[in-house]
Amino acid sequence: MGLCFSMSPLFLLVLVFLPMRMAEHDYGQALSKSILFFEAQRSGYLPHNQRVQWRGNSGLNDGKTSGVDLVGGYYDAGDNVKFGLPMAFTVTMMCWSLIEYGTQIGGSGELGNSLDAVKWGTDYLIKAHPQPDVLYGEVGDGDTDHYCWQRPEDMTTSRAAYKIDPSHPGSDLAGETAAAMAAASIVFRRSNPSYSAELLKHAYQLFDFANKYRGKYDSSITIAQKYYRSVSGYADELLWAAAWMYKATNNEYYLNYLGENGDALGGTGWAMTEFGWDVKYAGVQTLVAKFLMAGKGREHTPVFQQYQEKAEFFMCSCLGKGTRNAQKTPGGLIFRQRWNNMQFVTSASFLMTVYSDYLTSAGKSLKCSNSNVSPAELLSFAKSQVDYILGDNPRATSYMVGYGNNYPKQVHHRASSIVSYKVDSSFVSCRGGYATWFGKKANDPNLLTGAIVGGPDAYDNFADQRDNYEQTEPATYNNAPLLGILARLHAGHSGYNQLLPVELPAQKPIATNPKPATKPKVNPTPVSKANPIAVTQKVTSSWVQNGKTYYRYSTTITNKSSKNLKNLKLYISKLYGPIWGLTKSGDSYFFPAWINSLAAGKSIEFVYIHSASAAQVTVSSYNLV
């Protein structure tokens, strides 16, 4: 549950960004630790490069009684159940972090570990989707699991598997899983194209399943109701999935779905003060606002503007500058509920971070009820939430295990609180674990490095006690949104434009032909008094896929005159691939709807990809006023 409430390309004024580097915390170290936490949550056969050595193999017969292989995936929190909805949301948010801040994550040396963390989740989700209209949404059950306090390696509890299908639908579960698959297909597009294609195939099927057979998943998998009830229903997940499908495919069907279903499914109506594994509206609205700022609105612009208004309602609410503001503790932390409040803090902070960078890229500010807020102020508030988590709070407590000098030592987590199987392989029984380990007033024998625990109460109070599950239990969806924020705070933002296509750094060198293709020539358009518009093109990236070399071109249009440039009309020939950042009408290209003119000396940029030399860009007509 999360609260406070891209790869979408775009075109935009070329801006100079100043890096934001603060010395108070070691965000790079926090990033490394936060990724390590996911390795402690792994189920199944652990890989040879497993770094969390106190964990062992577990759940090796998952799915067997149902005739399906469900070995792998993640335990969601301090228990040993695999819940599909929060697991898929965790994967989606890890992917969103990588899509927005993959370059910064790569610069921190954590790209490989991040991709491994995503793939551990998606490998399982592929297994959980054995047929187009069948999706397994839970392994184990919370009731029997919570009755026992055992290491994952010792589990004697039920490992029954629960699924949705056309007779027992679950649009929220299928929609979130479609979103995870689509987002992951973007992440792996360069480093593992065949895996990316497989993920996208599952995403297509899951979206169709979610949309065609509608219903709440916890009405079909009723055993999940006590633990991950879908309070918000499934409408938000249908929109969320459509947004990610559009980002992954650039298919107009999904953009039209968002435009045509915004009212019916609540995307334009719900103004939220929360975002998380259950309530996705603020996330959808943030993504659609990005599409709008990237010039993708077209006939849906009026509807997408309503989405954006609700996204900004969320941002203003978190800041305390809206008409209905999020509650905060005296120490300044966003507060939603007593149980695992940090999930809402990290999710909200991520949305504020990316929205700040969208606004910066678009040269815009946030419009709150009584004032405009700069992107820097929005980012600064997100940073304050992260800093609180890392120890800048009234208790001077770090709520990330293993970070700083004062952090939780008695975490509500079965695996970390019981001696490692590798140290003492003696069987820990269901109730024996409670008698021997749960009530032990001692530090955990295993350090759950990087885990974000539930956090303090509404008054900044916190009790580091294992039985205080509301405050000391961690969860994967607490950590997932942090990956992007920490990378952003650590590496800064100099020169990035969130509205242009993002190329994630390749995890490994991409194979090329024995004789690399010759880099295509690009020739600038000469500037003269008769044509004071300069057109320059450059190759910014190239890669080989299926034996063919593809090039990413960046084209800059500069107004060299002393007047404002309006009504620019371009003709582009020899273009054989997708183009982002311009509006097309007939055979001509124009400014996006949100740009009316280009001031003297200013530039705009658009991007296209194809496997040929640079396209020919010709200025057909314009006005100088």
mmCIF file of N, CA, C and O in Angstrom, residues 134-207:
data_model
loop_
_atom_site.group_PDB
_atom_site.id
_atom_site.type_symbol
_atom_site.label_atom_id
_atom_site.label_comp_id
_atom_site.label_asym_id
_atom_site.label_seq_id
_atom_site.Cartn_x
_atom_site.Cartn_y
_atom_site.Cartn_z
ATOM 1 N N VAL A 134 -4.399 -16.916 -17.709
ATOM 2 C CA VAL A 134 -4.183 -17.517 -16.396
ATOM 3 C C VAL A 134 -2.982 -16.827 -15.755
ATOM 4 O O VAL A 134 -1.932 -16.685 -16.381
ATOM 5 N N LEU A 135 -3.157 -16.390 -14.509
ATOM 6 C CA LEU A 135 -2.057 -15.742 -13.789
ATOM 7 C C LEU A 135 -2.120 -16.166 -12.325
ATOM 8 O O LEU A 135 -3.149 -15.988 -11.663
ATOM 9 N N TYR A 136 -1.035 -16.729 -11.834
ATOM 10 C CA TYR A 136 -0.955 -17.093 -10.422
ATOM 11 C C TYR A 136 -0.591 -15.859 -9.618
ATOM 12 O O TYR A 136 0.383 -15.173 -9.909
ATOM 13 N N GLY A 137 -1.401 -15.579 -8.583
ATOM 14 C CA GLY A 137 -1.253 -14.341 -7.845
ATOM 15 C C GLY A 137 -0.812 -14.495 -6.406
ATOM 16 O O GLY A 137 -0.624 -13.501 -5.710
ATOM 17 N N GLU A 138 -0.621 -15.734 -5.933
ATOM 18 C CA GLU A 138 -0.157 -15.924 -4.564
ATOM 19 C C GLU A 138 0.344 -17.347 -4.378
ATOM 20 O O GLU A 138 -0.212 -18.294 -4.953
ATOM 21 N N VAL A 139 1.416 -17.478 -3.625
ATOM 22 C CA VAL A 139 1.912 -18.792 -3.191
ATOM 23 C C VAL A 139 2.085 -18.732 -1.681
ATOM 24 O O VAL A 139 2.799 -17.863 -1.161
ATOM 25 N N GLY A 140 1.438 -19.680 -0.985
ATOM 26 C CA GLY A 140 1.389 -19.634 0.475
ATOM 27 C C GLY A 140 0.175 -18.830 0.908
ATOM 28 O O GLY A 140 -0.510 -18.221 0.086
ATOM 29 N N ASP A 141 -0.104 -18.838 2.197
ATOM 30 C CA ASP A 141 -1.204 -17.992 2.664
ATOM 31 C C ASP A 141 -0.825 -17.333 3.980
ATOM 32 O O ASP A 141 -0.090 -17.904 4.794
ATOM 33 N N GLY A 142 -1.287 -16.123 4.139
ATOM 34 C CA GLY A 142 -0.885 -15.320 5.278
ATOM 35 C C GLY A 142 -1.282 -15.890 6.617
ATOM 36 O O GLY A 142 -0.546 -15.739 7.599
ATOM 37 N N ASP A 143 -2.422 -16.568 6.681
ATOM 38 C CA ASP A 143 -2.901 -17.070 7.969
ATOM 39 C C ASP A 143 -1.953 -18.119 8.544
ATOM 40 O O ASP A 143 -1.494 -18.008 9.686
ATOM 41 N N THR A 144 -1.671 -19.168 7.758
ATOM 42 C CA THR A 144 -0.781 -20.217 8.272
ATOM 43 C C THR A 144 0.644 -19.687 8.424
ATOM 44 O O THR A 144 1.355 -20.058 9.367
ATOM 45 N N ASP A 145 1.055 -18.811 7.526
ATOM 46 C CA ASP A 145 2.405 -18.270 7.591
ATOM 47 C C ASP A 145 2.601 -17.442 8.860
ATOM 48 O O ASP A 145 3.615 -17.563 9.542
ATOM 49 N N HIS A 146 1.632 -16.615 9.179
ATOM 50 C CA HIS A 146 1.767 -15.742 10.349
ATOM 51 C C HIS A 146 1.651 -16.514 11.663
ATOM 52 O O HIS A 146 2.079 -16.027 12.706
ATOM 53 N N TYR A 147 1.098 -17.718 11.589
ATOM 54 C CA TYR A 147 1.023 -18.570 12.784
ATOM 55 C C TYR A 147 2.414 -19.117 13.132
ATOM 56 O O TYR A 147 2.670 -19.496 14.269
ATOM 57 N N CYS A 148 3.314 -19.123 12.152
ATOM 58 C CA CYS A 148 4.649 -19.700 12.330
ATOM 59 C C CYS A 148 5.728 -18.624 12.267
ATOM 60 O O CYS A 148 5.559 -17.596 11.610
ATOM 61 N N TRP A 149 6.820 -18.883 12.945
ATOM 62 C CA TRP A 149 7.993 -18.000 12.852
ATOM 63 C C TRP A 149 9.184 -18.889 12.460
ATOM 64 O O TRP A 149 9.870 -19.455 13.294
ATOM 65 N N GLN A 150 9.362 -19.021 11.135
ATOM 66 C CA GLN A 150 10.380 -19.913 10.598
ATOM 67 C C GLN A 150 11.206 -19.219 9.533
ATOM 68 O O GLN A 150 10.713 -18.328 8.825
ATOM 69 N N ARG A 151 12.437 -19.683 9.384
ATOM 70 C CA ARG A 151 13.245 -19.245 8.252
ATOM 71 C C ARG A 151 12.598 -19.747 6.961
ATOM 72 O O ARG A 151 11.955 -20.806 6.957
ATOM 73 N N PRO A 152 12.779 -19.038 5.856
ATOM 74 C CA PRO A 152 12.262 -19.546 4.578
ATOM 75 C C PRO A 152 12.800 -20.946 4.270
ATOM 76 O O PRO A 152 12.094 -21.776 3.693
ATOM 77 N N GLU A 153 14.035 -21.209 4.693
ATOM 78 C CA GLU A 153 14.665 -22.498 4.413
ATOM 79 C C GLU A 153 14.004 -23.654 5.164
ATOM 80 O O GLU A 153 14.192 -24.823 4.803
ATOM 81 N N ASP A 154 13.238 -23.340 6.218
ATOM 82 C CA ASP A 154 12.614 -24.373 7.058
ATOM 83 C C ASP A 154 11.098 -24.478 6.879
ATOM 84 O O ASP A 154 10.456 -25.248 7.597
ATOM 85 N N MET A 155 10.527 -23.744 5.989
ATOM 86 C CA MET A 155 9.064 -23.622 5.926
ATOM 87 C C MET A 155 8.324 -24.956 5.966
ATOM 88 O O MET A 155 8.626 -25.862 5.203
ATOM 89 N N THR A 156 7.341 -25.033 6.866
ATOM 90 C CA THR A 156 6.433 -26.186 6.898
ATOM 91 C C THR A 156 4.998 -25.742 6.624
ATOM 92 O O THR A 156 4.075 -26.541 6.718
ATOM 93 N N THR A 157 4.827 -24.472 6.314
ATOM 94 C CA THR A 157 3.487 -23.925 6.095
ATOM 95 C C THR A 157 2.992 -24.246 4.687
ATOM 96 O O THR A 157 3.748 -24.706 3.830
ATOM 97 N N SER A 158 1.726 -24.003 4.460
ATOM 98 C CA SER A 158 1.114 -24.258 3.158
ATOM 99 C C SER A 158 1.821 -23.477 2.055
ATOM 100 O O SER A 158 2.141 -22.296 2.223
ATOM 101 N N ARG A 159 2.059 -24.146 0.935
ATOM 102 C CA ARG A 159 2.598 -23.468 -0.254
ATOM 103 C C ARG A 159 1.601 -23.606 -1.410
ATOM 104 O O ARG A 159 1.995 -23.693 -2.581
ATOM 105 N N ALA A 160 0.332 -23.606 -1.070
ATOM 106 C CA ALA A 160 -0.705 -23.668 -2.103
ATOM 107 C C ALA A 160 -0.589 -22.450 -3.017
ATOM 108 O O ALA A 160 -0.170 -21.371 -2.594
ATOM 109 N N ALA A 161 -0.948 -22.645 -4.272
ATOM 110 C CA ALA A 161 -0.885 -21.567 -5.266
ATOM 111 C C ALA A 161 -2.303 -21.156 -5.655
ATOM 112 O O ALA A 161 -3.195 -22.008 -5.782
ATOM 113 N N TYR A 162 -2.503 -19.869 -5.860
ATOM 114 C CA TYR A 162 -3.820 -19.314 -6.149
ATOM 115 C C TYR A 162 -3.749 -18.502 -7.434
ATOM 116 O O TYR A 162 -2.813 -17.715 -7.622
ATOM 117 N N LYS A 163 -4.772 -18.668 -8.289
ATOM 118 C CA LYS A 163 -4.699 -18.042 -9.610
ATOM 119 C C LYS A 163 -5.978 -17.275 -9.938
ATOM 120 O O LYS A 163 -7.017 -17.426 -9.292
ATOM 121 N N ILE A 164 -5.851 -16.455 -10.972
ATOM 122 C CA ILE A 164 -7.016 -15.830 -11.609
ATOM 123 C C ILE A 164 -7.126 -16.377 -13.028
ATOM 124 O O ILE A 164 -6.119 -16.773 -13.635
ATOM 125 N N ASP A 165 -8.348 -16.403 -13.537
ATOM 126 C CA ASP A 165 -8.610 -16.868 -14.906
ATOM 127 C C ASP A 165 -9.929 -16.236 -15.354
ATOM 128 O O ASP A 165 -10.527 -15.442 -14.599
ATOM 129 N N PRO A 166 -10.418 -16.528 -16.554
ATOM 130 C CA PRO A 166 -11.647 -15.859 -17.016
ATOM 131 C C PRO A 166 -12.851 -16.054 -16.097
ATOM 132 O O PRO A 166 -13.702 -15.164 -15.995
ATOM 133 N N SER A 167 -12.932 -17.189 -15.425
ATOM 134 C CA SER A 167 -14.049 -17.420 -14.509
ATOM 135 C C SER A 167 -13.826 -16.780 -13.147
ATOM 136 O O SER A 167 -14.765 -16.591 -12.380
ATOM 137 N N HIS A 168 -12.586 -16.468 -12.855
ATOM 138 C CA HIS A 168 -12.212 -15.847 -11.576
ATOM 139 C C HIS A 168 -11.254 -14.701 -11.884
ATOM 140 O O HIS A 168 -10.040 -14.834 -11.709
ATOM 141 N N PRO A 169 -11.788 -13.580 -12.357
ATOM 142 C CA PRO A 169 -10.928 -12.516 -12.884
ATOM 143 C C PRO A 169 -10.215 -11.725 -11.792
ATOM 144 O O PRO A 169 -10.549 -11.822 -10.616
ATOM 145 N N GLY A 170 -9.255 -10.945 -12.237
ATOM 146 C CA GLY A 170 -8.507 -10.071 -11.335
ATOM 147 C C GLY A 170 -7.807 -8.993 -12.147
ATOM 148 O O GLY A 170 -6.592 -9.057 -12.383
ATOM 149 N N SER A 171 -8.571 -8.011 -12.584
ATOM 150 C CA SER A 171 -8.029 -6.991 -13.486
ATOM 151 C C SER A 171 -6.919 -6.172 -12.834
ATOM 152 O O SER A 171 -6.001 -5.705 -13.519
ATOM 153 N N ASP A 172 -7.001 -5.976 -11.509
ATOM 154 C CA ASP A 172 -5.963 -5.216 -10.824
ATOM 155 C C ASP A 172 -4.639 -5.972 -10.829
ATOM 156 O O ASP A 172 -3.589 -5.417 -11.141
ATOM 157 N N LEU A 173 -4.701 -7.270 -10.508
ATOM 158 C CA LEU A 173 -3.494 -8.096 -10.506
ATOM 159 C C LEU A 173 -2.924 -8.253 -11.917
ATOM 160 O O LEU A 173 -1.711 -8.080 -12.135
ATOM 161 N N ALA A 174 -3.778 -8.574 -12.883
ATOM 162 C CA ALA A 174 -3.304 -8.748 -14.260
ATOM 163 C C ALA A 174 -2.803 -7.424 -14.833
ATOM 164 O O ALA A 174 -1.800 -7.385 -15.559
ATOM 165 N N GLY A 175 -3.489 -6.322 -14.487
ATOM 166 C CA GLY A 175 -3.066 -5.014 -14.983
ATOM 167 C C GLY A 175 -1.714 -4.608 -14.437
ATOM 168 O O GLY A 175 -0.847 -4.122 -15.173
ATOM 169 N N GLU A 176 -1.517 -4.792 -13.125
ATOM 170 C CA GLU A 176 -0.219 -4.440 -12.537
ATOM 171 C C GLU A 176 0.895 -5.314 -13.100
ATOM 172 O O GLU A 176 2.015 -4.840 -13.344
ATOM 173 N N THR A 177 0.605 -6.590 -13.323
ATOM 174 C CA THR A 177 1.621 -7.481 -13.878
ATOM 175 C C THR A 177 1.928 -7.104 -15.324
ATOM 176 O O THR A 177 3.091 -7.164 -15.753
ATOM 177 N N ALA A 178 0.914 -6.684 -16.071
ATOM 178 C CA ALA A 178 1.158 -6.180 -17.427
ATOM 179 C C ALA A 178 2.055 -4.956 -17.392
ATOM 180 O O ALA A 178 2.981 -4.807 -18.210
ATOM 181 N N ALA A 179 1.798 -4.062 -16.431
ATOM 182 C CA ALA A 179 2.629 -2.858 -16.292
ATOM 183 C C ALA A 179 4.078 -3.236 -15.995
ATOM 184 O O ALA A 179 5.020 -2.676 -16.580
ATOM 185 N N ALA A 180 4.268 -4.207 -15.088
ATOM 186 C CA ALA A 180 5.625 -4.645 -14.735
ATOM 187 C C ALA A 180 6.343 -5.227 -15.942
ATOM 188 O O ALA A 180 7.521 -4.930 -16.200
ATOM 189 N N MET A 181 5.642 -6.070 -16.696
ATOM 190 C CA MET A 181 6.251 -6.689 -17.882
ATOM 191 C C MET A 181 6.595 -5.634 -18.941
ATOM 192 O O MET A 181 7.661 -5.689 -19.566
ATOM 193 N N ALA A 182 5.682 -4.690 -19.151
ATOM 194 C CA ALA A 182 5.927 -3.651 -20.153
ATOM 195 C C ALA A 182 7.107 -2.778 -19.752
ATOM 196 O O ALA A 182 7.993 -2.476 -20.561
ATOM 197 N N ALA A 183 7.129 -2.357 -18.478
ATOM 198 C CA ALA A 183 8.226 -1.513 -18.003
ATOM 199 C C ALA A 183 9.554 -2.247 -18.099
ATOM 200 O O ALA A 183 10.577 -1.684 -18.506
ATOM 201 N N ALA A 184 9.548 -3.530 -17.735
ATOM 202 C CA ALA A 184 10.783 -4.315 -17.804
ATOM 203 C C ALA A 184 11.236 -4.518 -19.245
ATOM 204 O O ALA A 184 12.440 -4.594 -19.523
ATOM 205 N N SER A 185 10.295 -4.595 -20.175
ATOM 206 C CA SER A 185 10.694 -4.750 -21.586
ATOM 207 C C SER A 185 11.488 -3.537 -22.060
ATOM 208 O O SER A 185 12.385 -3.663 -22.904
ATOM 209 N N ILE A 186 11.180 -2.370 -21.511
ATOM 210 C CA ILE A 186 11.955 -1.164 -21.837
ATOM 211 C C ILE A 186 13.355 -1.285 -21.246
ATOM 212 O O ILE A 186 14.358 -1.000 -21.905
ATOM 213 N N VAL A 187 13.409 -1.736 -20.012
ATOM 214 C CA VAL A 187 14.688 -1.825 -19.291
ATOM 215 C C VAL A 187 15.670 -2.765 -20.001
ATOM 216 O O VAL A 187 16.863 -2.485 -20.081
ATOM 217 N N PHE A 188 15.147 -3.883 -20.533
ATOM 218 C CA PHE A 188 16.030 -4.889 -21.138
ATOM 219 C C PHE A 188 16.150 -4.755 -22.658
ATOM 220 O O PHE A 188 16.750 -5.615 -23.299
ATOM 221 N N ARG A 189 15.599 -3.701 -23.210
ATOM 222 C CA ARG A 189 15.550 -3.600 -24.675
ATOM 223 C C ARG A 189 16.936 -3.618 -25.317
ATOM 224 O O ARG A 189 17.128 -4.204 -26.371
ATOM 225 N N ARG A 190 17.902 -2.981 -24.684
ATOM 226 C CA ARG A 190 19.242 -2.952 -25.263
ATOM 227 C C ARG A 190 20.106 -4.119 -24.822
ATOM 228 O O ARG A 190 20.796 -4.730 -25.623
ATOM 229 N N SER A 191 20.084 -4.426 -23.524
ATOM 230 C CA SER A 191 21.017 -5.426 -23.014
ATOM 231 C C SER A 191 20.564 -6.859 -23.281
ATOM 232 O O SER A 191 21.384 -7.775 -23.303
ATOM 233 N N ASN A 192 19.257 -7.070 -23.488
ATOM 234 C CA ASN A 192 18.743 -8.427 -23.690
ATOM 235 C C ASN A 192 17.488 -8.352 -24.559
ATOM 236 O O ASN A 192 16.367 -8.546 -24.073
ATOM 237 N N PRO A 193 17.646 -8.085 -25.870
ATOM 238 C CA PRO A 193 16.480 -7.843 -26.744
ATOM 239 C C PRO A 193 15.498 -9.007 -26.797
ATOM 240 O O PRO A 193 14.289 -8.788 -26.843
ATOM 241 N N SER A 194 15.995 -10.240 -26.798
ATOM 242 C CA SER A 194 15.074 -11.375 -26.904
ATOM 243 C C SER A 194 14.233 -11.506 -25.627
ATOM 244 O O SER A 194 13.033 -11.809 -25.687
ATOM 245 N N TYR A 195 14.839 -11.257 -24.473
ATOM 246 C CA TYR A 195 14.098 -11.291 -23.206
ATOM 247 C C TYR A 195 13.087 -10.156 -23.171
ATOM 248 O O TYR A 195 11.946 -10.346 -22.734
ATOM 249 N N SER A 196 13.490 -8.996 -23.652
ATOM 250 C CA SER A 196 12.578 -7.852 -23.735
ATOM 251 C C SER A 196 11.347 -8.199 -24.560
ATOM 252 O O SER A 196 10.217 -7.880 -24.179
ATOM 253 N N ALA A 197 11.570 -8.861 -25.682
ATOM 254 C CA ALA A 197 10.445 -9.236 -26.549
ATOM 255 C C ALA A 197 9.518 -10.229 -25.854
ATOM 256 O O ALA A 197 8.287 -10.160 -25.991
ATOM 257 N N GLU A 198 10.110 -11.153 -25.094
ATOM 258 C CA GLU A 198 9.298 -12.127 -24.362
ATOM 259 C C GLU A 198 8.444 -11.419 -23.303
ATOM 260 O O GLU A 198 7.251 -11.720 -23.153
ATOM 261 N N LEU A 199 9.028 -10.479 -22.598
ATOM 262 C CA LEU A 199 8.283 -9.725 -21.597
ATOM 263 C C LEU A 199 7.128 -8.964 -22.229
ATOM 264 O O LEU A 199 6.016 -8.921 -21.689
ATOM 265 N N LEU A 200 7.384 -8.376 -23.382
ATOM 266 C CA LEU A 200 6.342 -7.588 -24.048
ATOM 267 C C LEU A 200 5.196 -8.476 -24.510
ATOM 268 O O LEU A 200 4.021 -8.086 -24.458
ATOM 269 N N LYS A 201 5.513 -9.691 -24.950
ATOM 270 C CA LYS A 201 4.462 -10.632 -25.348
ATOM 271 C C LYS A 201 3.541 -10.914 -24.157
ATOM 272 O O LYS A 201 2.307 -10.902 -24.287
ATOM 273 N N HIS A 202 4.140 -11.151 -22.996
ATOM 274 C CA HIS A 202 3.323 -11.382 -21.790
ATOM 275 C C HIS A 202 2.515 -10.134 -21.430
ATOM 276 O O HIS A 202 1.363 -10.235 -21.008
ATOM 277 N N ALA A 203 3.123 -8.973 -21.601
ATOM 278 C CA ALA A 203 2.429 -7.725 -21.270
ATOM 279 C C ALA A 203 1.189 -7.540 -22.138
ATOM 280 O O ALA A 203 0.114 -7.175 -21.643
ATOM 281 N N TYR A 204 1.317 -7.790 -23.445
ATOM 282 C CA TYR A 204 0.162 -7.691 -24.345
ATOM 283 C C TYR A 204 -0.963 -8.614 -23.864
ATOM 284 O O TYR A 204 -2.136 -8.208 -23.778
ATOM 285 N N GLN A 205 -0.617 -9.860 -23.582
ATOM 286 C CA GLN A 205 -1.641 -10.838 -23.186
ATOM 287 C C GLN A 205 -2.290 -10.456 -21.857
ATOM 288 O O GLN A 205 -3.512 -10.550 -21.701
ATOM 289 N N LEU A 206 -1.478 -10.007 -20.918
ATOM 290 C CA LEU A 206 -2.003 -9.666 -19.594
ATOM 291 C C LEU A 206 -2.902 -8.437 -19.639
ATOM 292 O O LEU A 206 -3.918 -8.374 -18.932
ATOM 293 N N PHE A 207 -2.542 -7.456 -20.453
ATOM 294 C CA PHE A 207 -3.415 -6.286 -20.570
ATOM 295 C C PHE A 207 -4.772 -6.702 -21.138
ATOM 296 O O PHE A 207 -5.829 -6.280 -20.632
#
